[in-house]
Coordinates of C-alpha atoms in Angstrom, one line a residue:
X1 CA -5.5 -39.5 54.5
X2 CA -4.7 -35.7 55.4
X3 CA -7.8 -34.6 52.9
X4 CA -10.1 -37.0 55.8
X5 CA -13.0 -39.2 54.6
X6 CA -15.3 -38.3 51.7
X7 CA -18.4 -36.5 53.0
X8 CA -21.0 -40.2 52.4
X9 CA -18.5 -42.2 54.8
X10 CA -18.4 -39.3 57.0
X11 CA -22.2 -39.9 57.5
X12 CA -21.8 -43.3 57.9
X13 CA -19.2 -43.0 60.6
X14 CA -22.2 -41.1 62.5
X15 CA -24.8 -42.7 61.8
X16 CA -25.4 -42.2 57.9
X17 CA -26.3 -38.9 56.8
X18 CA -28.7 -37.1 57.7
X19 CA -31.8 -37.8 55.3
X20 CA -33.3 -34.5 53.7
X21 CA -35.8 -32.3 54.6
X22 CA -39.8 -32.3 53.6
X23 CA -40.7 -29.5 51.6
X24 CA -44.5 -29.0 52.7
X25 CA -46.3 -27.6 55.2
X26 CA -46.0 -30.0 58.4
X27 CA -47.5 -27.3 61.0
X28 CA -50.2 -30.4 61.9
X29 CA -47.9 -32.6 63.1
X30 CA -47.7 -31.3 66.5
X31 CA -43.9 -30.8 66.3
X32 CA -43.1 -28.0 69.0
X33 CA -40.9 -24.7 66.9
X34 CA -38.2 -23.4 69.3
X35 CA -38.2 -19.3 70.3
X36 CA -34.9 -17.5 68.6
X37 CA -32.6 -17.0 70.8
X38 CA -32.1 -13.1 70.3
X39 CA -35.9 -12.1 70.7
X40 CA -35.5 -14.4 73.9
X41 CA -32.7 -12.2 75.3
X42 CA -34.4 -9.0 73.5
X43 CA -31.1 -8.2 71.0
X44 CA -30.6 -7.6 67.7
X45 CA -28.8 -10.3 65.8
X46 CA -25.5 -8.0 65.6
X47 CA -25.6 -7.5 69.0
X48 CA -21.9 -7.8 71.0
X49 CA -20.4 -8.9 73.5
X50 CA -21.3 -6.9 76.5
X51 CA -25.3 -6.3 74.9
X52 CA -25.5 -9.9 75.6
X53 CA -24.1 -10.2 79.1
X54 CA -25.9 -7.6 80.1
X55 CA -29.4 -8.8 78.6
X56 CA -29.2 -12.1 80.1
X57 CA -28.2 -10.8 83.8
X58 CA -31.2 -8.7 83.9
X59 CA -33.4 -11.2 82.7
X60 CA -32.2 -14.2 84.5
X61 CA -32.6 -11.4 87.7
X62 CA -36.1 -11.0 86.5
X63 CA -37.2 -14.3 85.8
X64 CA -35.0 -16.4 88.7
X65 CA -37.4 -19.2 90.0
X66 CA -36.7 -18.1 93.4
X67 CA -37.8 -14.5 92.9
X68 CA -41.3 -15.8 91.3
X69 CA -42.4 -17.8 93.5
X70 CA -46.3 -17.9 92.5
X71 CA -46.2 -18.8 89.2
X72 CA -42.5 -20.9 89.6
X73 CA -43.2 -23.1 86.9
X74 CA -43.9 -20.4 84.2
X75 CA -40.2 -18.7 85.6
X76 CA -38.2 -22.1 85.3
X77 CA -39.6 -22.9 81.8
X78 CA -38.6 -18.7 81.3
X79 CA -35.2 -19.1 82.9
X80 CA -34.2 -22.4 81.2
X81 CA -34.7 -20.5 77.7
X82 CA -32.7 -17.7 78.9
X83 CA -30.0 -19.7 80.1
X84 CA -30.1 -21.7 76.8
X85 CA -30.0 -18.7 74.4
X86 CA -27.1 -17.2 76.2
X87 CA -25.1 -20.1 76.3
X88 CA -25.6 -20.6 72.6
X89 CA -24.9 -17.0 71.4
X90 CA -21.6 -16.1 74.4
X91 CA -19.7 -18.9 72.1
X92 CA -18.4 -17.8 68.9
X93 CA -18.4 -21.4 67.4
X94 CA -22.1 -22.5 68.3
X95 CA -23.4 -18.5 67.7
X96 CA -21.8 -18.7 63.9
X97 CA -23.6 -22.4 63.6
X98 CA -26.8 -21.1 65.0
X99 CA -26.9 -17.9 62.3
X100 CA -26.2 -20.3 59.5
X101 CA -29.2 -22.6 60.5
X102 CA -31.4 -20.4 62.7
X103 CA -34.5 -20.2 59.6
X104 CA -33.9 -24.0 60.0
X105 CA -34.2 -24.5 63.7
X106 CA -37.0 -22.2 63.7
X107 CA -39.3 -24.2 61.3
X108 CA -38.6 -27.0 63.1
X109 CA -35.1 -28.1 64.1
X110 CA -32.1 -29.7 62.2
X111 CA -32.9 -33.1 64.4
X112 CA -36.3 -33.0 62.8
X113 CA -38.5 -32.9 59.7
X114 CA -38.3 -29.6 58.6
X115 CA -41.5 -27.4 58.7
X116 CA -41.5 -25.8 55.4
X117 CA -44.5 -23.4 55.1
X118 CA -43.0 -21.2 52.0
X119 CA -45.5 -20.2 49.6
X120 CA -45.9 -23.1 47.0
X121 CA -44.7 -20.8 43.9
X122 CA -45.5 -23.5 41.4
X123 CA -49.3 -23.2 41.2
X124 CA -49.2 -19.7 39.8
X125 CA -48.3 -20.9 36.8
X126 CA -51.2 -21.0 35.2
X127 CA -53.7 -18.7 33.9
X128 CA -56.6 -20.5 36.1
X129 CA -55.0 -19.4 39.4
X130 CA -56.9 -16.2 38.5
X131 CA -60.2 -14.7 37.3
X132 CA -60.0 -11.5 35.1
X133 CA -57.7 -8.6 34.8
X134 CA -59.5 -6.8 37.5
X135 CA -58.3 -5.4 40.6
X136 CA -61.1 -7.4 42.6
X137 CA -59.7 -10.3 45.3
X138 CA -59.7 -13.1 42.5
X139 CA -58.4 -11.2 39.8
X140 CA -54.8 -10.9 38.3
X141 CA -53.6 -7.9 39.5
X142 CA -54.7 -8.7 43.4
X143 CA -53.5 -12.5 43.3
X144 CA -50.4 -11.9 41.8
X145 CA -50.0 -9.0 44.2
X146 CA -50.3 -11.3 47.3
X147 CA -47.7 -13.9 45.9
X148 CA -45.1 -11.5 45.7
X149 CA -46.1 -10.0 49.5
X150 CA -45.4 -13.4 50.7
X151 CA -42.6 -13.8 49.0
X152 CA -41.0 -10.9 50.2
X153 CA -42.1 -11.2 53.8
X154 CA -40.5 -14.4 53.7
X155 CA -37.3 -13.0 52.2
X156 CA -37.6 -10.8 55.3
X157 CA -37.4 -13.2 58.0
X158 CA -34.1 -14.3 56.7
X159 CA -32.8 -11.6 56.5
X160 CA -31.0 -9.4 59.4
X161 CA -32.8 -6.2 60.7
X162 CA -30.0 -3.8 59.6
X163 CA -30.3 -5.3 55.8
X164 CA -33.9 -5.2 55.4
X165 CA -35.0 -3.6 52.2
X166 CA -37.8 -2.3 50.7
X167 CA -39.1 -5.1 47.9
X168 CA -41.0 -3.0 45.2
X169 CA -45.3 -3.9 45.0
X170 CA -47.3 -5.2 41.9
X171 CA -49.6 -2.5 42.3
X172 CA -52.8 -2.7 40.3
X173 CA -54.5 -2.1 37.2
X174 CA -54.6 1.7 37.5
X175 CA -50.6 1.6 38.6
X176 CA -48.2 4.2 36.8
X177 CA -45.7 2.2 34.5
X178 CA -42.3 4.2 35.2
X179 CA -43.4 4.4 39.0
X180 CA -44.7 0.8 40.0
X181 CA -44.6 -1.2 37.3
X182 CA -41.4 -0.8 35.8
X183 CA -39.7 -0.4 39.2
X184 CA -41.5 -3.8 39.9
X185 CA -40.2 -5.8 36.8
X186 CA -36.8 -4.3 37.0
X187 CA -36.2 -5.2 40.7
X188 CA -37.9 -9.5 40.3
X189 CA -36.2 -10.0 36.9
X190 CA -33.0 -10.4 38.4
X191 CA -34.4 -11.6 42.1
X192 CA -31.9 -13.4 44.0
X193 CA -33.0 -14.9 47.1
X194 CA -31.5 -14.1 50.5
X195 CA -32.6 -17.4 51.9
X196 CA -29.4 -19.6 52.9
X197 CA -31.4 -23.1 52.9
X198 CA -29.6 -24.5 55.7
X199 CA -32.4 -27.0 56.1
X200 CA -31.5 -28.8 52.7
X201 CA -27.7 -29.9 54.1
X202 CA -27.3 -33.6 54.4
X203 CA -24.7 -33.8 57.0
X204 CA -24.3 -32.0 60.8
X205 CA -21.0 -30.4 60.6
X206 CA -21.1 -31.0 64.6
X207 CA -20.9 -34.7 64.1
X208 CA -17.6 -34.5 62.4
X209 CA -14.7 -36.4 64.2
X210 CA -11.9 -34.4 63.3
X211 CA -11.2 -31.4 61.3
X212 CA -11.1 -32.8 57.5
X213 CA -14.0 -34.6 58.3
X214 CA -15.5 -31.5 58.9
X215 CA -14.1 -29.5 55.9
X216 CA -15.8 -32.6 53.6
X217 CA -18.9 -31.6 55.2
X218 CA -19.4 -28.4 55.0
X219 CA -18.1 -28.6 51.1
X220 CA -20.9 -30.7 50.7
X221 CA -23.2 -29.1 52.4
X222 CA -21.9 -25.7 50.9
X223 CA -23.0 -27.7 46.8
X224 CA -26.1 -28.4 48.1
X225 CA -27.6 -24.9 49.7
X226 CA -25.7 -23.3 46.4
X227 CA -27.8 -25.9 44.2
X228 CA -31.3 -24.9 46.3
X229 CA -30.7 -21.0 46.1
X230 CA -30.3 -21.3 42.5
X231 CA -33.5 -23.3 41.7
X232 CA -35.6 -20.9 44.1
X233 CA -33.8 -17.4 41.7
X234 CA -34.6 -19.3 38.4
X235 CA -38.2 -20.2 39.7
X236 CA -39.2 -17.0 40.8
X237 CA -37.9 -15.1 37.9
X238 CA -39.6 -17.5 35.5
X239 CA -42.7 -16.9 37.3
X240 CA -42.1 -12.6 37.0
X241 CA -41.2 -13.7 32.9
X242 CA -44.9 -15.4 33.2
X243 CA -46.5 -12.8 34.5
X244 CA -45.1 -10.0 32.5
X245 CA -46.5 -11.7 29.3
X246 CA -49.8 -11.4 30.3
X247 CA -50.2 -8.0 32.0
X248 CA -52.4 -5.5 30.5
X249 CA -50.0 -2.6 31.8
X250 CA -47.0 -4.1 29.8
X251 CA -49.3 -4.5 26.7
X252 CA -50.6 -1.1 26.6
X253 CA -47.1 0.4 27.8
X254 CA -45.5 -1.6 24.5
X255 CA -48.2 -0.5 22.2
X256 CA -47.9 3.2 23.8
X257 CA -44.2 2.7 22.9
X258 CA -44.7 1.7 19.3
X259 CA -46.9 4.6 18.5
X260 CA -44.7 6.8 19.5
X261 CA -41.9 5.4 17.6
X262 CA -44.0 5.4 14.5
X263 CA -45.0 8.9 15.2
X264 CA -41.0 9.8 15.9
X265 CA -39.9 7.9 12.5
X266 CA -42.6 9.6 10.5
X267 CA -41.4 13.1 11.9
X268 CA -37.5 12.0 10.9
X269 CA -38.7 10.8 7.4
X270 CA -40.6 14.2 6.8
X271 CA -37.6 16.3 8.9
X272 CA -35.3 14.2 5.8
X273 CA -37.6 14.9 3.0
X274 CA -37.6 18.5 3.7
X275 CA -33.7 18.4 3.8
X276 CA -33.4 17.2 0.2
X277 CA -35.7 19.8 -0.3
X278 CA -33.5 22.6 0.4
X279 CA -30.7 20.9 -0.5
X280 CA -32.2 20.7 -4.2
X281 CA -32.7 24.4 -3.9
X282 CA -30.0 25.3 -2.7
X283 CA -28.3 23.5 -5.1
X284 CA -30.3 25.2 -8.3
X285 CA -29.3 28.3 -6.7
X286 CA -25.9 27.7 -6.5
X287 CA -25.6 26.6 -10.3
X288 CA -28.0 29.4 -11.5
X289 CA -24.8 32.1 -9.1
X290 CA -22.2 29.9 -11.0
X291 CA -23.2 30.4 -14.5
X292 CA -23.6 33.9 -13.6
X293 CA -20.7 34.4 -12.2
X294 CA -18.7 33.5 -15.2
X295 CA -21.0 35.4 -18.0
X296 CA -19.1 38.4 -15.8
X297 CA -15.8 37.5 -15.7
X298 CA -15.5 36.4 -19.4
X299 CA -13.5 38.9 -21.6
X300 CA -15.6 41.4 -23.1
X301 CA -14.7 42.9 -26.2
X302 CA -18.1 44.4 -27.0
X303 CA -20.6 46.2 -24.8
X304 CA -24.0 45.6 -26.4
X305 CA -26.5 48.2 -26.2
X306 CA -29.9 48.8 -28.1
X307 CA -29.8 50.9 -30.7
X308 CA -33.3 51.5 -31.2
X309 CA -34.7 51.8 -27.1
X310 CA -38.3 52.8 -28.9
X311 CA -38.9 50.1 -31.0
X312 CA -39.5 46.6 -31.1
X313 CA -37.7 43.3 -30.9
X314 CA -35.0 44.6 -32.6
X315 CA -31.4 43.2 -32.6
X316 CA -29.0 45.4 -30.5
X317 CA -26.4 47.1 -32.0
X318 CA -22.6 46.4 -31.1
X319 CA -20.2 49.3 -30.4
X320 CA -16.7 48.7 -30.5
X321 CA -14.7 48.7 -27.2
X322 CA -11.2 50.0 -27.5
X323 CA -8.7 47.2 -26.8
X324 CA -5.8 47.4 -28.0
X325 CA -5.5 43.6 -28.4
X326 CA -8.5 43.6 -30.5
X327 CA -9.3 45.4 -34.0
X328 CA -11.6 48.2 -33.7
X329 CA -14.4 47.7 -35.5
X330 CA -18.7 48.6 -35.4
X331 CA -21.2 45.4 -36.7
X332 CA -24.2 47.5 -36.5
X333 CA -27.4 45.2 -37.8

């Protein structure tokens, strides 16, 4: 059909698929790693067109078996891998193949059992992995330190030299919070791995017949490096979650936090006490002006004066006011 076979016939029609990698360290099996072809030219892996040609003429003028005569065995062996590298990486098609698998080819080759030597994550999760909260080589703050080196250098070698980046350190137990620690935990909370674990695919896209063939491949393929870079971000950030729990930093940052929010809510609930305060004053005051205010303005008919300024409690006397709306008249007690 036009949509070509499904990616397991594919296989077949090859010779099966291709059966997946191992996932330990095979470095004792004697299997010979091949060089990268850009440090065997002596270019960076963006390098063009014309940086190519002219790295491999001067180095196929330097290491010609004719021109090294006396040691013409280490030349040809010299000359073969120049000659290699350039053919590989002056063809668009094989170049784009060899970026996609070149972590793959170097730990081992795509025809091969693949040498995985990543760090083996899984074993530092557990508390006996280390020995006290001390900064010495077996304690928690130096082992966890060292995981997270080699999991950045490793990050490193997959990635190209213009996008390295700077991965943020552990530090120790004397580390600043808002400098190391918390730059630390923000940056590996949300770690996403720039590993594109080529090794894991099941079928050789070169194998493919014809073009749909192909396609089916690499779709497959494409499910099953997406599946692997997922499982390596969960598993590093649950191991950061693991960690966090248990450092003494975090602890004494949180209880540094929660003092100071106790102190902060005590200051609001005596900032708010002192409010009603002065509001209930305020308040009195404002009645106490009110009342007054209207003893002035009521009508008075009367102006009361004491009669007797040089003696006692006496009652005042009442002299009349002149209103002509009112009857003139003295109550004098």
């Amino acid at each position: 059909g036009r949509g070509g076979p499904a990616p397991q016939h594919a296989g077949a029609a090859r010779g099966g698929p291709r059966r997946p990698r191992g996932s330990g360290c095979l470095a004792g099996r004697g299997a010979l790693r091949m060089k990268c072809h850009y440090e065997v030219l002596g270019v960076k892996r963006d390098a063009g067109d014309e940086e190519l040609k002219r790295a491999y003429r001067r180095l196929a003028l330097r290491w010609h078996p004719d021109k090294n005569l006396e040691n013409a065995e280490e030349a040809a062996e010299q000359f073969k891998l120049i000659q290699a590298a350039y053919d590989v990486l002056s063809d668009p098609q094989e170049r784009a193949w060899y970026d996609n698998h070149r972590e793959a080819l170097l730990k081992g080759g795509t025809d091969g059992e693949y040498q995985d030597d990543s760090l083996d994550i899984l074993c530092y999760f557990t508390v006996t992995c280390y020995s006290g909260y001390g900064d010495d080589e077996k304690g928690f703050y130096a082992v966890y330190r060292h995981v997270f080196e080699m999991i950045a250098k490793e990050e490193m070698e997959s990635m190209p030299e213009e996008d390295a980046e700077e991965f943020p350190s552990f530090g120790d137990s004397q580390s600043d919070y808002d400098t190391v620690v918390h730059c630390f935990y923000a940056y590996w909370q949300s770690f996403c791995t720039r590993k594109n674990f080529a090794w894991k695919e099941e079928y050789d896209t070169r194998q493919a017949s014809n073009r749909w063939e192909k396609r089916a491949m690499e779709k497959e393929n494409k499910k099953t490096r997406d599946k692997a870079r997922k499982e390596r971000n969960e598993l590093v950030r649950e191991l950061v979650a693991f960690i966090r729990k248990r450092d003494k930093r975090v602890q004494a940052h949180r209880k540094l936090l929660e003092e100071q929010n106790a102190e902060k809510a005590k200051k609001v609930e005596e900032l708010r006490r002192q409010q009603k305060l002065k509001q209930a004053k305020y308040e009195k005051l404002s009645s106490a002006y009110f009342v007054q205010r209207q003893d002035t303005h009521r009508p008075r008919s009367h102006i009361t004066v004491n009669a007797y300024p040089s003696v006692g409690k006496r009652e005042p006397m009442r002299v009349p006011f002149k209103n002509k709306n009112w009857e003139n008249s003295a109550q004098i007690n």
